[in-house]
Short mmCIF file of C-alpha atoms in Angstrom, two decimals:
data_model
loop_
_atom_site.label_atom_id
_atom_site.label_comp_id
_atom_site.label_asym_id
_atom_site.label_seq_id
_atom_site.Cartn_x
_atom_site.Cartn_y
_atom_site.Cartn_z
CA UNK Z 1 -17.61 -8.87 -6.58
CA UNK Z 2 -18.59 -6.62 -3.86
CA UNK Z 3 -16.27 -3.50 -3.63
CA UNK Z 4 -12.89 -3.45 -5.27
CA UNK Z 5 -10.18 -1.97 -3.20
CA UNK Z 6 -6.49 -1.04 -4.05
CA UNK Z 7 -4.78 -4.33 -4.81
CA UNK Z 8 -7.87 -6.20 -5.54
CA UNK Z 9 -6.42 -7.88 -8.76
CA UNK Z 10 -3.18 -9.01 -6.87
CA UNK Z 11 -5.55 -10.39 -4.13
CA UNK Z 12 -7.56 -12.32 -6.75
CA UNK Z 13 -4.37 -13.80 -7.96
CA UNK Z 14 -3.21 -14.72 -4.61
CA UNK Z 15 -6.48 -16.46 -3.82
CA UNK Z 16 -6.40 -18.11 -7.16
CA UNK Z 17 -9.85 -16.67 -8.08
CA UNK Z 18 -10.15 -16.50 -11.79
CA UNK Z 19 -10.82 -12.92 -12.49
CA UNK Z 20 -12.55 -13.66 -15.88
CA UNK Z 21 -15.33 -15.14 -14.00
CA UNK Z 22 -16.51 -11.83 -12.72
CA UNK Z 23 -19.14 -10.31 -14.75
CA UNK Z 24 -20.92 -8.29 -12.08
CA UNK Z 25 -19.22 -5.70 -9.56
CA UNK Z 26 -21.31 -4.03 -6.99
CA UNK Z 27 -19.63 -0.87 -5.38
CA UNK Z 28 -21.07 0.30 -2.09
CA UNK Z 29 -19.74 3.90 -2.15
CA UNK Z 30 -16.93 6.28 -3.50
CA UNK Z 31 -14.71 6.29 -0.54
CA UNK Z 32 -11.04 5.16 -1.71
CA UNK Z 33 -10.99 1.98 0.43
CA UNK Z 34 -14.11 0.63 -1.58
CA UNK Z 35 -13.29 1.23 -5.17
CA UNK Z 36 -9.54 2.21 -5.87
CA UNK Z 37 -8.76 -1.34 -7.28
CA UNK Z 38 -11.45 -1.24 -9.89
CA UNK Z 39 -9.64 1.15 -12.60
CA UNK Z 40 -6.69 -1.28 -12.63
CA UNK Z 41 -8.79 -4.38 -12.98
CA UNK Z 42 -10.95 -2.63 -15.74
CA UNK Z 43 -7.60 -1.92 -17.61
CA UNK Z 44 -6.27 -5.32 -17.24
CA UNK Z 45 -9.54 -6.76 -18.63
CA UNK Z 46 -8.82 -4.54 -21.64
CA UNK Z 47 -5.22 -5.40 -22.07
CA UNK Z 48 -5.81 -9.30 -21.86
CA UNK Z 49 -8.64 -8.90 -24.36
CA UNK Z 50 -11.67 -9.48 -22.45
CA UNK Z 51 -14.78 -9.45 -24.82
CA UNK Z 52 -17.46 -10.45 -22.60
CA UNK Z 53 -19.74 -7.73 -21.00
CA UNK Z 54 -19.02 -6.39 -17.37
CA UNK Z 55 -21.68 -4.81 -15.39
CA UNK Z 56 -20.91 -2.49 -12.76
CA UNK Z 57 -23.50 -1.26 -10.20
CA UNK Z 58 -22.49 1.95 -8.17
CA UNK Z 59 -23.73 5.17 -7.09
CA UNK Z 60 -23.33 8.18 -9.10
CA UNK Z 61 -19.86 9.44 -10.11
CA UNK Z 62 -17.89 6.05 -10.62
CA UNK Z 63 -18.74 5.91 -14.33
CA UNK Z 64 -17.46 9.58 -14.79
CA UNK Z 65 -14.20 8.53 -12.94
CA UNK Z 66 -13.71 5.49 -14.89
CA UNK Z 67 -14.64 6.91 -18.34
CA UNK Z 68 -12.16 9.87 -17.52
CA UNK Z 69 -9.38 7.32 -16.75
CA UNK Z 70 -9.92 5.56 -20.07
CA UNK Z 71 -10.08 8.72 -21.91
CA UNK Z 72 -6.72 10.03 -20.71
CA UNK Z 73 -5.05 6.80 -21.20
CA UNK Z 74 -6.47 6.96 -24.96
CA UNK Z 75 -8.04 3.38 -24.45
CA UNK Z 76 -11.64 2.42 -25.14
CA UNK Z 77 -12.56 -0.73 -23.14
CA UNK Z 78 -12.40 -3.80 -25.71
CA UNK Z 79 -15.26 -5.24 -23.92
CA UNK Z 80 -18.90 -3.93 -23.19
CA UNK Z 81 -18.73 -1.96 -19.91
CA UNK Z 82 -22.15 -1.25 -18.34
CA UNK Z 83 -22.77 1.02 -15.51
CA UNK Z 84 -25.85 0.93 -13.57
CA UNK Z 85 -26.16 3.86 -11.43
CA UNK Z 86 -27.75 3.10 -7.92
CA UNK Z 87 -29.72 6.07 -6.54
CA UNK Z 88 -32.18 4.46 -3.98
CA UNK Z 89 -32.22 1.43 -1.65
CA UNK Z 90 -34.93 -1.46 -1.96
CA UNK Z 91 -34.47 -1.25 -5.74
CA UNK Z 92 -33.83 -4.68 -7.55
CA UNK Z 93 -30.90 -4.02 -9.73
CA UNK Z 94 -30.03 -7.57 -11.06
CA UNK Z 95 -32.06 -10.86 -11.82
CA UNK Z 96 -31.08 -14.07 -13.45
CA UNK Z 97 -32.62 -17.45 -13.21
CA UNK Z 98 -30.95 -18.11 -9.81
CA UNK Z 99 -30.92 -14.95 -7.91
CA UNK Z 100 -32.03 -11.39 -7.44
CA UNK Z 101 -29.93 -8.52 -6.10
CA UNK Z 102 -31.47 -5.46 -4.51
CA UNK Z 103 -29.90 -2.41 -3.08
CA UNK Z 104 -30.01 -1.49 0.68
CA UNK Z 105 -29.84 2.27 1.59
CA UNK Z 106 -27.08 2.77 4.08
CA UNK Z 107 -26.57 5.69 6.51
CA UNK Z 108 -23.19 7.31 5.51
CA UNK Z 109 -21.41 10.63 4.71
CA UNK Z 110 -22.01 10.13 1.10
CA UNK Z 111 -24.65 7.85 -0.92
CA UNK Z 112 -23.79 4.34 0.19
CA UNK Z 113 -25.56 1.28 -0.58
CA UNK Z 114 -25.37 -2.29 0.64
CA UNK Z 115 -26.69 -5.22 -1.55
CA UNK Z 116 -28.88 -8.14 -0.83
CA UNK Z 117 -28.57 -11.36 -2.66
CA UNK Z 118 -31.48 -13.79 -2.64
CA UNK Z 119 -31.61 -17.33 -4.10
CA UNK Z 120 -34.78 -17.95 -5.99
CA UNK Z 121 -36.87 -20.85 -4.62
CA UNK Z 122 -35.77 -23.79 -6.53
CA UNK Z 123 -38.22 -26.27 -8.08
CA UNK Z 124 -39.31 -29.37 -5.87
CA UNK Z 125 -36.95 -32.33 -5.73
CA UNK Z 126 -38.57 -35.24 -7.43
CA UNK Z 127 -37.95 -38.67 -5.48
CA UNK Z 128 -36.03 -41.22 -7.46
CA UNK Z 129 -37.92 -44.00 -5.89
CA UNK Z 130 -41.39 -42.29 -6.72
CA UNK Z 131 -40.13 -42.26 -10.49
CA UNK Z 132 -39.75 -45.97 -10.58
CA UNK Z 133 -42.78 -46.72 -8.03
CA UNK Z 134 -45.31 -44.57 -9.99
CA UNK Z 135 -43.67 -45.20 -13.35
CA UNK Z 136 -43.77 -41.26 -13.92
CA UNK Z 137 -43.88 -40.67 -17.70
CA UNK Z 138 -40.77 -38.37 -18.53
CA UNK Z 139 -43.10 -35.55 -20.03
CA UNK Z 140 -44.73 -35.01 -16.60
CA UNK Z 141 -41.50 -34.30 -14.73
CA UNK Z 142 -41.30 -30.63 -14.96
CA UNK Z 143 -44.89 -29.99 -14.16
CA UNK Z 144 -44.32 -32.21 -10.92
CA UNK Z 145 -41.13 -30.44 -9.96
CA UNK Z 146 -43.01 -27.03 -10.10
CA UNK Z 147 -45.57 -28.56 -7.61
CA UNK Z 148 -48.48 -30.06 -9.70
CA UNK Z 149 -49.94 -33.55 -8.84
CA UNK Z 150 -49.63 -36.36 -11.39
CA UNK Z 151 -52.95 -36.92 -13.29
CA UNK Z 152 -52.63 -40.00 -15.51
CA UNK Z 153 -54.68 -40.54 -18.56
CA UNK Z 154 -57.08 -42.70 -16.87
CA UNK Z 155 -57.91 -39.89 -14.25
CA UNK Z 156 -55.83 -41.41 -11.46
CA UNK Z 157 -54.26 -38.73 -9.31
CA UNK Z 158 -51.12 -39.13 -7.30
CA UNK Z 159 -50.41 -36.07 -4.88
CA UNK Z 160 -47.34 -34.14 -5.49
CA UNK Z 161 -46.19 -34.81 -1.74
CA UNK Z 162 -45.81 -38.47 -2.65
CA UNK Z 163 -43.60 -37.74 -5.49
CA UNK Z 164 -41.39 -34.85 -4.48
CA UNK Z 165 -39.38 -33.57 -1.59
CA UNK Z 166 -39.01 -29.98 -0.39
CA UNK Z 167 -36.08 -28.31 -2.12
CA UNK Z 168 -33.61 -26.57 -0.03
CA UNK Z 169 -34.78 -23.20 1.23
CA UNK Z 170 -33.37 -20.39 -0.83
CA UNK Z 171 -30.52 -18.62 0.78
CA UNK Z 172 -29.73 -14.92 1.10
CA UNK Z 173 -26.73 -12.59 1.80
CA UNK Z 174 -26.87 -9.01 2.89
CA UNK Z 175 -23.85 -6.89 2.44
CA UNK Z 176 -24.03 -3.71 4.48
CA UNK Z 177 -20.93 -1.48 4.38
CA UNK Z 178 -20.33 1.34 5.29
CA UNK Z 179 -23.01 2.70 7.58
CA UNK Z 180 -23.69 4.55 10.83
CA UNK Z 181 -26.20 2.58 13.26
CA UNK Z 182 -29.61 2.72 11.69
CA UNK Z 183 -32.56 0.47 11.88
CA UNK Z 184 -34.00 1.53 8.65
CA UNK Z 185 -33.02 -1.55 6.47
CA UNK Z 186 -34.19 -4.06 9.41
CA UNK Z 187 -37.29 -4.81 7.52
CA UNK Z 188 -35.51 -5.60 4.27
CA UNK Z 189 -32.68 -7.86 5.61
CA UNK Z 190 -35.20 -9.74 7.94
CA UNK Z 191 -34.05 -13.55 8.30
CA UNK Z 192 -31.23 -13.13 5.99
CA UNK Z 193 -28.85 -16.12 6.21
CA UNK Z 194 -25.68 -14.37 6.26
CA UNK Z 195 -25.30 -10.65 7.04
CA UNK Z 196 -22.15 -8.92 6.51
CA UNK Z 197 -22.24 -5.89 8.65
CA UNK Z 198 -19.39 -3.32 9.18
CA UNK Z 199 -17.93 -2.82 12.47
CA UNK Z 200 -15.30 -0.16 12.34
CA UNK Z 201 -14.89 0.52 16.28
CA UNK Z 202 -15.29 -1.17 19.27
CA UNK Z 203 -18.05 -0.11 21.41
CA UNK Z 204 -15.98 2.07 23.80
CA UNK Z 205 -15.64 4.30 20.85
CA UNK Z 206 -19.25 4.66 20.11
CA UNK Z 207 -19.36 8.27 20.15
CA UNK Z 208 -16.60 8.39 17.50
CA UNK Z 209 -18.47 5.76 15.52
CA UNK Z 210 -21.75 8.05 15.58
CA UNK Z 211 -19.75 10.96 14.53
CA UNK Z 212 -18.06 9.21 11.66
CA UNK Z 213 -21.27 7.41 10.68
CA UNK Z 214 -19.80 3.96 11.29
CA UNK Z 215 -20.72 1.11 13.43
CA UNK Z 216 -19.21 -0.73 16.60
CA UNK Z 217 -19.17 -4.54 17.02
CA UNK Z 218 -22.03 -4.21 19.42
CA UNK Z 219 -24.12 -2.30 16.69
CA UNK Z 220 -23.44 -4.70 14.14
CA UNK Z 221 -24.39 -7.50 16.50
CA UNK Z 222 -27.63 -5.60 17.45
CA UNK Z 223 -28.68 -5.43 13.96
CA UNK Z 224 -27.89 -8.98 13.43
CA UNK Z 225 -30.05 -9.77 16.39
CA UNK Z 226 -33.00 -7.65 15.46
CA UNK Z 227 -33.02 -8.88 11.94
CA UNK Z 228 -32.95 -12.43 13.14
CA UNK Z 229 -29.94 -13.22 10.73
CA UNK Z 230 -28.58 -16.73 10.67
CA UNK Z 231 -25.06 -15.60 10.92
CA UNK Z 232 -23.05 -12.40 11.22
CA UNK Z 233 -19.66 -11.53 9.65
CA UNK Z 234 -18.19 -8.50 10.74
CA UNK Z 235 -15.26 -6.42 9.07
CA UNK Z 236 -14.10 -3.02 8.12
CA UNK Z 237 -12.07 -2.74 11.33
CA UNK Z 238 -10.39 0.60 11.93
CA UNK Z 239 -6.62 0.54 11.45
CA UNK Z 240 -6.04 1.63 15.00
CA UNK Z 241 -6.83 -1.88 16.27
CA UNK Z 242 -4.56 -4.84 16.16
CA UNK Z 243 -6.56 -7.42 17.89
CA UNK Z 244 -9.56 -8.34 16.07
CA UNK Z 245 -10.66 -10.85 18.63
CA UNK Z 246 -12.07 -8.03 20.78
CA UNK Z 247 -14.62 -7.26 17.88
CA UNK Z 248 -15.68 -11.04 18.01
CA UNK Z 249 -15.75 -11.00 21.66
CA UNK Z 250 -17.99 -7.88 21.98
CA UNK Z 251 -20.43 -8.77 19.06
CA UNK Z 252 -20.85 -12.39 20.41
CA UNK Z 253 -22.11 -11.07 23.78
CA UNK Z 254 -25.08 -9.72 21.72
CA UNK Z 255 -25.21 -12.00 18.71
CA UNK Z 256 -23.32 -15.51 19.34
CA UNK Z 257 -22.93 -16.65 15.73
CA UNK Z 258 -20.44 -13.98 14.72
CA UNK Z 259 -17.54 -14.42 12.43
CA UNK Z 260 -14.55 -12.27 11.95
CA UNK Z 261 -14.02 -11.26 8.39
CA UNK Z 262 -10.31 -11.62 7.38
CA UNK Z 263 -8.13 -11.90 4.27
CA UNK Z 264 -8.93 -14.96 2.31
CA UNK Z 265 -11.73 -16.36 4.51
CA UNK Z 266 -14.35 -18.39 2.86
CA UNK Z 267 -17.83 -18.51 4.33
CA UNK Z 268 -20.28 -21.01 3.23
CA UNK Z 269 -23.90 -19.54 3.38
CA UNK Z 270 -26.23 -22.15 4.97
CA UNK Z 271 -29.85 -21.29 4.86
CA UNK Z 272 -31.10 -20.57 8.27
CA UNK Z 273 -33.78 -23.45 8.48
CA UNK Z 274 -31.02 -26.20 7.78
CA UNK Z 275 -28.78 -24.46 10.38
CA UNK Z 276 -31.31 -24.43 13.11
CA UNK H 1 8.56 9.84 -5.95
CA UNK H 2 8.71 8.87 -9.56
CA UNK H 3 5.38 7.35 -10.85
CA UNK H 4 2.90 5.78 -8.40
CA UNK H 5 1.38 2.60 -9.41
CA UNK H 6 -1.33 0.56 -7.63
CA UNK H 7 -0.02 -0.79 -4.12
CA UNK H 8 2.28 2.08 -3.66
CA UNK H 9 1.58 2.90 -0.17
CA UNK H 10 1.76 -0.91 0.71
CA UNK H 11 5.05 -1.13 -0.94
CA UNK H 12 6.47 2.15 0.89
CA UNK H 13 5.54 0.45 4.26
CA UNK H 14 7.05 -2.86 3.18
CA UNK H 15 10.27 -0.90 2.41
CA UNK H 16 10.05 1.02 5.52
CA UNK H 17 10.21 4.29 3.56
CA UNK H 18 8.44 6.97 5.39
CA UNK H 19 5.66 8.19 3.39
CA UNK H 20 5.51 11.69 5.06
CA UNK H 21 9.09 12.46 3.52
CA UNK H 22 7.47 12.67 0.08
CA UNK H 23 6.82 16.20 -1.02
CA UNK H 24 7.13 16.01 -4.74
CA UNK H 25 5.67 13.27 -7.05
CA UNK H 26 6.75 13.24 -10.74
CA UNK H 27 4.12 11.13 -12.83
CA UNK H 28 5.50 10.17 -16.25
CA UNK H 29 1.98 9.67 -18.11
CA UNK H 30 -1.53 8.49 -17.47
CA UNK H 31 -1.37 4.72 -18.16
CA UNK H 32 -2.86 3.08 -15.10
CA UNK H 33 0.55 1.23 -14.28
CA UNK H 34 2.10 4.59 -13.71
CA UNK H 35 -0.36 6.47 -11.40
CA UNK H 36 -3.13 4.27 -10.00
CA UNK H 37 -1.74 4.11 -6.53
CA UNK H 38 -1.73 7.92 -6.34
CA UNK H 39 -5.21 8.44 -5.27
CA UNK H 40 -5.00 6.11 -2.33
CA UNK H 41 -1.95 7.65 -1.16
CA UNK H 42 -3.40 11.23 -1.29
CA UNK H 43 -6.55 10.04 0.62
CA UNK H 44 -4.32 8.39 3.06
CA UNK H 45 -2.32 11.69 3.52
CA UNK H 46 -5.74 13.42 4.19
CA UNK H 47 -6.83 10.76 6.72
CA UNK H 48 -3.67 10.86 8.70
CA UNK H 49 -3.93 14.47 8.88
CA UNK H 50 -1.04 15.68 6.83
CA UNK H 51 -0.66 19.42 6.61
CA UNK H 52 2.51 20.10 4.53
CA UNK H 53 2.14 20.80 0.92
CA UNK H 54 2.41 18.11 -1.61
CA UNK H 55 3.51 18.83 -5.30
CA UNK H 56 2.55 16.74 -8.22
CA UNK H 57 3.97 16.94 -11.58
CA UNK H 58 2.18 15.42 -14.27
CA UNK H 59 0.66 15.68 -17.74
CA UNK H 60 -2.76 17.16 -18.22
CA UNK H 61 -5.67 15.08 -16.90
CA UNK H 62 -4.31 13.83 -13.49
CA UNK H 63 -5.53 16.93 -11.71
CA UNK H 64 -9.02 16.39 -13.22
CA UNK H 65 -8.93 12.70 -12.21
CA UNK H 66 -7.83 13.50 -8.54
CA UNK H 67 -10.06 16.35 -8.03
CA UNK H 68 -12.96 14.41 -9.10
CA UNK H 69 -12.04 11.51 -6.76
CA UNK H 70 -11.94 13.88 -3.82
CA UNK H 71 -15.31 15.66 -4.98
CA UNK H 72 -17.16 12.35 -5.04
CA UNK H 73 -15.74 11.13 -1.74
CA UNK H 74 -16.90 14.58 -0.28
CA UNK H 75 -13.34 15.20 0.98
CA UNK H 76 -11.05 18.24 0.61
CA UNK H 77 -7.35 17.30 1.18
CA UNK H 78 -6.35 18.72 4.68
CA UNK H 79 -3.13 19.66 2.96
CA UNK H 80 -2.09 22.03 0.15
CA UNK H 81 -2.11 20.00 -3.12
CA UNK H 82 -0.44 21.72 -5.84
CA UNK H 83 -0.56 20.26 -9.44
CA UNK H 84 2.17 21.19 -12.00
CA UNK H 85 1.04 20.52 -15.44
CA UNK H 86 3.80 19.26 -17.85
CA UNK H 87 3.21 20.25 -21.31
CA UNK H 88 6.62 20.02 -22.91
CA UNK H 89 10.07 18.47 -22.53
CA UNK H 90 13.18 20.49 -21.49
CA UNK H 91 11.41 22.35 -19.18
CA UNK H 92 12.69 22.99 -15.65
CA UNK H 93 9.81 22.24 -13.35
CA UNK H 94 11.53 22.24 -9.92
CA UNK H 95 14.45 23.70 -8.40
CA UNK H 96 15.77 23.83 -4.67
CA UNK H 97 19.18 24.61 -3.26
CA UNK H 98 20.55 21.20 -4.21
CA UNK H 99 18.84 20.09 -7.30
CA UNK H 100 17.04 20.94 -10.42
CA UNK H 101 14.56 18.76 -12.32
CA UNK H 102 13.54 19.04 -15.81
CA UNK H 103 11.17 17.14 -18.08
CA UNK H 104 12.20 14.91 -20.99
CA UNK H 105 9.75 14.57 -23.72
CA UNK H 106 9.20 10.73 -24.36
CA UNK H 107 7.82 9.24 -27.42
CA UNK H 108 4.45 7.40 -26.41
CA UNK H 109 0.99 6.94 -27.26
CA UNK H 110 0.09 9.59 -24.92
CA UNK H 111 1.82 12.54 -23.69
CA UNK H 112 4.78 11.12 -21.51
CA UNK H 113 7.44 12.80 -19.96
CA UNK H 114 10.78 11.49 -18.39
CA UNK H 115 12.64 13.57 -15.61
CA UNK H 116 16.20 14.74 -15.28
CA UNK H 117 17.33 15.29 -11.68
CA UNK H 118 20.56 17.37 -11.58
CA UNK H 119 22.56 17.96 -8.56
CA UNK H 120 23.91 21.55 -8.37
CA UNK H 121 27.64 22.39 -8.33
CA UNK H 122 28.54 22.19 -4.66
CA UNK H 123 30.72 24.84 -2.96
CA UNK H 124 34.42 24.04 -2.99
CA UNK H 125 35.73 22.04 0.13
CA UNK H 126 38.02 24.28 2.38
CA UNK H 127 40.93 22.20 3.58
CA UNK H 128 41.06 21.81 7.43
CA UNK H 129 44.70 22.05 7.52
CA UNK H 130 44.70 25.31 5.47
CA UNK H 131 42.17 26.81 8.02
CA UNK H 132 44.95 26.50 10.75
CA UNK H 133 47.95 27.02 8.52
CA UNK H 134 46.68 30.30 7.04
CA UNK H 135 44.70 31.18 10.13
CA UNK H 136 41.76 31.85 7.99
CA UNK H 137 39.26 34.44 9.83
CA UNK H 138 35.78 32.81 9.94
CA UNK H 139 34.14 35.82 7.98
CA UNK H 140 36.16 34.76 4.91
CA UNK H 141 35.14 30.98 4.98
CA UNK H 142 32.13 31.40 2.64
CA UNK H 143 33.76 33.47 0.05
CA UNK H 144 36.76 31.06 -0.13
CA UNK H 145 34.16 28.17 -0.52
CA UNK H 146 32.65 29.98 -3.54
CA UNK H 147 36.27 29.98 -5.27
CA UNK H 148 37.49 33.49 -4.22
CA UNK H 149 41.19 33.82 -3.00
CA UNK H 150 41.93 34.90 0.50
CA UNK H 151 42.97 38.63 0.54
CA UNK H 152 44.23 39.79 4.04
CA UNK H 153 43.92 43.22 5.26
CA UNK H 154 47.53 43.90 4.54
CA UNK H 155 46.95 43.12 0.71
CA UNK H 156 48.55 39.59 1.08
CA UNK H 157 46.78 37.14 -1.25
CA UNK H 158 46.60 33.48 -0.77
CA UNK H 159 45.33 31.80 -3.94
CA UNK H 160 42.16 29.60 -3.63
CA UNK H 161 43.76 26.50 -4.77
CA UNK H 162 45.92 26.43 -1.80
CA UNK H 163 42.86 26.64 0.64
CA UNK H 164 40.31 24.34 -1.00
CA UNK H 165 39.63 20.96 -2.73
CA UNK H 166 37.55 20.17 -5.48
CA UNK H 167 33.96 19.37 -4.33
CA UNK H 168 32.43 16.20 -5.64
CA UNK H 169 31.27 16.45 -9.11
CA UNK H 170 27.40 17.05 -9.31
CA UNK H 171 25.46 13.79 -9.94
CA UNK H 172 22.50 13.38 -12.37
CA UNK H 173 19.88 10.92 -12.70
CA UNK H 174 17.61 10.51 -15.90
CA UNK H 175 14.15 8.68 -15.55
CA UNK H 176 12.95 7.49 -19.05
CA UNK H 177 9.62 5.62 -18.87
CA UNK H 178 7.53 4.74 -21.32
CA UNK H 179 9.00 5.40 -24.66
CA UNK H 180 9.72 4.12 -28.15
CA UNK H 181 13.26 4.09 -29.43
CA UNK H 182 14.03 7.74 -30.09
CA UNK H 183 17.22 9.78 -30.04
CA UNK H 184 15.47 13.14 -29.46
CA UNK H 185 16.57 13.36 -25.82
CA UNK H 186 20.20 12.10 -26.17
CA UNK H 187 21.49 15.65 -25.87
CA UNK H 188 19.55 16.34 -23.02
CA UNK H 189 20.76 13.25 -20.96
CA UNK H 190 24.33 13.36 -22.15
CA UNK H 191 26.84 12.11 -19.71
CA UNK H 192 24.02 11.37 -17.06
CA UNK H 193 25.54 9.47 -13.98
CA UNK H 194 22.61 7.05 -13.84
CA UNK H 195 19.96 6.52 -16.62
CA UNK H 196 16.80 4.53 -15.89
CA UNK H 197 15.48 3.52 -19.25
CA UNK H 198 12.38 1.34 -19.86
CA UNK H 199 13.08 -2.04 -21.70
CA UNK H 200 9.62 -3.72 -22.12
CA UNK H 201 10.74 -6.32 -24.73
CA UNK H 202 13.61 -8.56 -25.52
CA UNK H 203 14.95 -7.66 -28.98
CA UNK H 204 13.56 -10.38 -30.83
CA UNK H 205 10.42 -8.67 -30.27
CA UNK H 206 11.59 -5.38 -31.61
CA UNK H 207 8.74 -5.12 -34.02
CA UNK H 208 6.07 -5.43 -31.24
CA UNK H 209 8.17 -2.86 -29.38
CA UNK H 210 8.12 -0.24 -32.20
CA UNK H 211 4.44 -0.88 -32.84
CA UNK H 212 3.59 -0.32 -29.19
CA UNK H 213 6.10 2.65 -28.72
CA UNK H 214 8.21 0.68 -26.09
CA UNK H 215 11.88 -0.26 -26.21
CA UNK H 216 13.91 -3.46 -26.07
CA UNK H 217 16.96 -4.11 -23.76
CA UNK H 218 19.16 -3.46 -26.78
CA UNK H 219 17.28 -0.12 -27.30
CA UNK H 220 17.81 1.02 -23.77
CA UNK H 221 21.40 0.06 -24.01
CA UNK H 222 22.02 1.77 -27.14
CA UNK H 223 20.65 4.83 -25.75
CA UNK H 224 22.76 4.66 -22.59
CA UNK H 225 25.79 4.05 -24.75
CA UNK H 226 25.04 7.01 -27.16
CA UNK H 227 24.52 9.27 -24.19
CA UNK H 228 27.69 8.25 -22.47
CA UNK H 229 25.74 7.46 -19.31
CA UNK H 230 27.63 6.21 -16.30
CA UNK H 231 25.25 3.41 -15.52
CA UNK H 232 22.00 2.15 -17.01
CA UNK H 233 19.14 0.81 -15.03
CA UNK H 234 16.38 -1.00 -17.09
CA UNK H 235 12.88 -2.01 -15.97
CA UNK H 236 9.21 -2.25 -17.03
CA UNK H 237 9.59 -5.66 -18.39
CA UNK H 238 6.36 -7.01 -20.10
CA UNK H 239 4.57 -9.35 -17.95
CA UNK H 240 5.10 -12.17 -20.60
CA UNK H 241 8.78 -12.66 -19.52
CA UNK H 242 9.61 -14.76 -16.43
CA UNK H 243 13.54 -14.56 -16.75
CA UNK H 244 14.70 -10.86 -16.41
CA UNK H 245 18.35 -11.99 -16.72
CA UNK H 246 17.79 -12.11 -20.47
CA UNK H 247 17.22 -8.45 -20.51
CA UNK H 248 20.54 -8.03 -18.73
CA UNK H 249 22.40 -10.24 -20.90
CA UNK H 250 20.98 -8.45 -24.15
CA UNK H 251 21.63 -4.90 -22.71
CA UNK H 252 25.12 -5.70 -21.55
CA UNK H 253 26.13 -6.86 -24.91
CA UNK H 254 25.77 -3.04 -25.98
CA UNK H 255 26.17 -1.26 -22.60
CA UNK H 256 28.04 -3.54 -19.94
CA UNK H 257 27.14 -1.30 -17.10
CA UNK H 258 23.70 -2.25 -16.88
CA UNK H 259 21.45 -3.03 -13.86
CA UNK H 260 18.29 -5.02 -13.64
CA UNK H 261 15.52 -3.02 -11.82
CA UNK H 262 13.60 -5.20 -9.17
CA UNK H 263 11.41 -4.67 -6.25
CA UNK H 264 13.17 -3.12 -3.39
CA UNK H 265 16.35 -2.60 -5.33
CA UNK H 266 18.53 0.63 -3.95
CA UNK H 267 21.09 1.98 -6.51
CA UNK H 268 23.53 4.58 -5.28
CA UNK H 269 24.16 7.27 -7.82
CA UNK H 270 27.79 7.70 -8.27
CA UNK H 271 29.13 10.51 -10.40
CA UNK H 272 30.72 9.39 -13.59
CA UNK H 273 34.15 11.09 -12.94
CA UNK H 274 34.59 9.34 -9.55
CA UNK H 275 33.42 5.98 -11.01
CA UNK H 276 35.68 6.08 -14.00
#
């Protein structure tokens, strides 16, 4: 889960997303609209008897807030609650067999971090016809998947490319919220498949955006373009706007493959190569 | 405002209640379902430029939480934010020309307080026909309203009862949440016009209620009956229940004038005398 604003629990229920599947929560920064739903979620986990660990990644201060809230309520979470304090960008904070997550340093009034999710390169796909045709012994399969040639006991060599297909290219997702316009993380998010980037103001309010360390639709699209992103998802529109289509319109002038974030939207992350 | 749970801001907007009219917030205790909407509301007041003071009445700990949340967000509220720490029941924490508010000590796992709102006795109502009939000089009006007789310069005395009618009896409202069954505040809420009392469980779960320091529908109704309340409003039903009518049914067996609290319900507080 990325950020957790007030009412997140209710929203999870409305979207029929099973809250017990959430084991890792990544908080960008400690402005209220990005974390005020967390305490309620954590209390609910306690009340419904969660036992499996929960990991929270966040800048300094959140752990103190949550621990204080548990303390005054005279509860201790019934499940292991692990805080991972984020102090810099470009830091790998999570890894499992499928993905890695690293922090991205945002430019904001208080310490703020985006998160970059990268799939790991999958093993090569073995061709079903090759298994039969070359009569591949089962004990060789995992070696072949990892790219090795098939070497038979009699010394015969079947090259890997005859046995396997390329696996799908690993996909990546960058979540960049909130930030003023900066190119400091362009290198890090280069070629990302899906870039979520905040766009708080329309570009006619670029001065206010600069002053409040937020971005415009044009800013977000410029970052997407310079980073050669596959797709751009924008959001975090200021409450002063009613017509979000204006954000889409201005961003698309710079980066055509732009999507407007809205409540309940699901976006499938396709890897760039397959999409092109 | 009495308690402020997660999503309170959204609910205020939905009910078209002007959030800027709120100047006093009374928090019963620091379990999440009673205060987690407060930080968002306070941040919003800051962001929309509130300047008039806000007073918060709550047990110890809330001030620390809110101040920490402002500190980590690098904001200072743009308006005077006054915390009044409640440490005991029966304490008058607020008074203006119309009402007084005193705390009621609840029985719960952590320090918890109800609040008792009492209208002050209004001045006597002057009879319009008497103004004309006795030709009452304007400078005597306020004395007569406060109960004095009219004494003319020639020494003639017109007794007050000929000039005025009784004002409406002052009304009162007691908010009792959360609490186990206790009669410790019966004396304090005696004859209250409207009693809100928690009823978390149905009475077949009275053992669980006792263990968790909550009340049943029967408990709430018993308190209302013993306190000679005018009306009883019950709420805080456990999430395990779907059919709230069962609460109404069991409470009405003991105290017929029972109302079920539900989202958006408005209850007019009529004073007991007029209702009877």
